């Protein structure tokens, strides 16, 4: 391995330092104290010079073996970011131009006892500009990001993380560096380059089988023969086959049938079963001496993307069947966890993904403007049962299709599919993010006469190249060309549908910041909602780390600078204004903290309303629309400390939205909505069996902790994996039944309770805007903290009903069992799960309690 410390220098040699590999220039400069935290205040703009310079990584190394004894020696880079010339002992081995590719250079004839290796980078920004200049025939939009993003231009001309040139939630840091492993490989005879396995269920034989693919480099001039043995002891399965490897690079595909007398436990998504994997050993014993032993995990699961006609509805369904069972997809969209990938550790990935699973998510979409994630990311998803919708890395742009570009993309796609296809968590390949929509809705104002050339490029890239490779490399999972798309209907229309947002086909992305988000009628009754969202600000403790005192106001230069979405801060105010009073405090810091709190309350309540709408639409067709089978809100995580659509802040802290997600994605949930003065309650269930339950509906006056009236409805049947109406009552009858109530003075809470401790979260339905609520009183909230084993117990007390009670312990890492809740009882117990050691004293000292009535 050539990991470790390298020499790093800029173009004219004025800056020289040590830089870690894997790593990048920014982190090296920061570690050595040559720059501040790149995320601090306005540093994204101040440090633009770093990505405009051309940096060189170099190091000497002693060859740890006798060069003469090996037939082949390679220098292998798992990832180079991005445009570089690679030299060893002053001899150019080749060039790199794709961050997502693996590069292997044959150095057999040039390696010595002591070697000097150099990686000479070219600024990604100037390379992209140059590539765009050279594309003379026609322009490929968009040229530059909107000014509010403070980004760089022509990201679509370089095979690099697209959002590293800026996005509407992230900064522009077009990094340079050796971002993955680099090593020397030496071998004789033959070498295993790649190994993968995918499982299939053969219906005719009612038997599981594994397809195992191995790619070898054979050095000898004649074929090598030998035996390969695959063994899965737990499944009493062992199979030996003879293989013949031809000279050069080639692949061997083995089919292994699993012993029928063994019971195979399938891999299931989170909430639907276990994530069983089986230890498997594959041994290659070849005539030319040494053997190779490969240890891996075998998982068994099937996936189908079902697009069929639905009675009473034009169009086609769009849902996933896992192991033959339709699964409602619940989750979010994943973006890169940092602008500097070398800072993304296993622990950070574990924390973020575990937080997704803890919020009852079963899926994430790895969005196409970031990176194909590291192996550990998918390993954790396999372990936690998080299904992955995997985009290829193309987003919100048109792309060139000249020969060099296509060749690079083909290598990228085949490398990534081979690297990732063994993971049961990946259930779908998707060609790009929003590029079908970009052409269909003409985002880039392309004159009608010129459309054809762009349509041709689109089909060339995603269909004739990417799709072809995916179908060749991986027959075990579905492929769609874009998101949003109309699925099979898009295919029928030549891969570009008239309206990719059509609710009768495929998936939709939906954003609406001006309409009142509590009004469920504005949402599309779509087959699958793969993106939707609202922004909020991260907690004060998160912002504090990258700002100074003068920044702490909603209208400061800093607050404007961090907001990369046009009018984003105003849109949040407007959305808050529908239902809440805006803060008027004369203390500027309290006013800022109140604003942050309100943006989080608004975001949580908006996405709750929208997600519940998607969940209760899963079993019904209304005016030809419905059968919604997926809800992936935008977005799960953050790349830096800034206002965004995320539910997890940079660093992993849960926003109120993430606590709400734990409830609105619960396996069993009652959901209420109003239509023409009638209250409907649905029972939504992801459970595999029907349940007879009791629905409890409680009406409270804002002015009292004693309920005004309660209704317990027994024998309510909530059907397995569906959403059924379980209660219907006109609001007038309800107010009549609960005397002394008006829409403004009362609130409804409700839950489902069954045998053996089965219980849904308690849900709420507001009868009016909270800014109009009558009887809400200033409350005394207090909390006592104690320790129980590794968990901390917060006992909360209130003197009056408190809406949106938020517990915040500042910088102490961890999460609560519940947060942002409506407190309708004197006492409530909340757990705190720490992510690092803390104490009762620290928690007491850091705790702030806020409810809506504290915002003045």
Short mmCIF file of C-alpha atoms in Angstrom, two decimals, residues 39 161 163 169 334-345 348-350 352-353 370-371 373-374 377 636-641 648-652:
data_model
loop_
_atom_site.label_atom_id
_atom_site.label_comp_id
_atom_site.label_asym_id
_atom_site.label_seq_id
_atom_site.Cartn_x
_atom_site.Cartn_y
_atom_site.Cartn_z
CA UNK A 39 -16.52 25.55 6.43
CA UNK A 161 -18.80 14.77 -8.02
CA UNK A 163 -22.11 19.04 -6.36
CA UNK A 169 -27.57 23.03 -0.33
CA UNK A 334 -28.67 10.64 0.52
CA UNK A 335 -26.12 13.29 -0.45
CA UNK A 336 -22.34 13.22 0.19
CA UNK A 337 -21.69 13.49 3.94
CA UNK A 338 -18.82 15.97 3.46
CA UNK A 339 -17.24 18.12 0.74
CA UNK A 340 -14.00 16.31 1.60
CA UNK A 341 -14.57 12.58 1.20
CA UNK A 342 -11.49 11.62 3.23
CA UNK A 343 -13.26 13.03 6.32
CA UNK A 344 -16.15 10.56 5.91
CA UNK A 345 -15.24 7.75 8.31
CA UNK A 348 -19.89 8.88 10.50
CA UNK A 349 -21.57 6.60 7.95
CA UNK A 350 -22.75 4.25 10.70
CA UNK A 352 -26.14 8.58 9.74
CA UNK A 353 -27.40 5.23 8.42
CA UNK A 370 -22.71 13.12 -5.47
CA UNK A 371 -20.49 10.04 -5.46
CA UNK A 373 -20.57 5.67 -2.00
CA UNK A 374 -17.71 3.78 -0.38
CA UNK A 377 -21.73 2.51 3.14
CA UNK A 636 -31.55 12.87 4.76
CA UNK A 637 -28.17 14.45 5.55
CA UNK A 638 -26.11 17.62 5.20
CA UNK A 639 -22.76 18.32 3.54
CA UNK A 640 -22.04 21.39 5.73
CA UNK A 641 -23.64 23.64 8.34
CA UNK A 648 -29.95 15.24 9.97
CA UNK A 649 -27.58 18.15 10.53
CA UNK A 650 -23.91 18.11 9.58
CA UNK A 651 -22.40 16.07 12.42
CA UNK A 652 -25.48 13.84 12.70
#
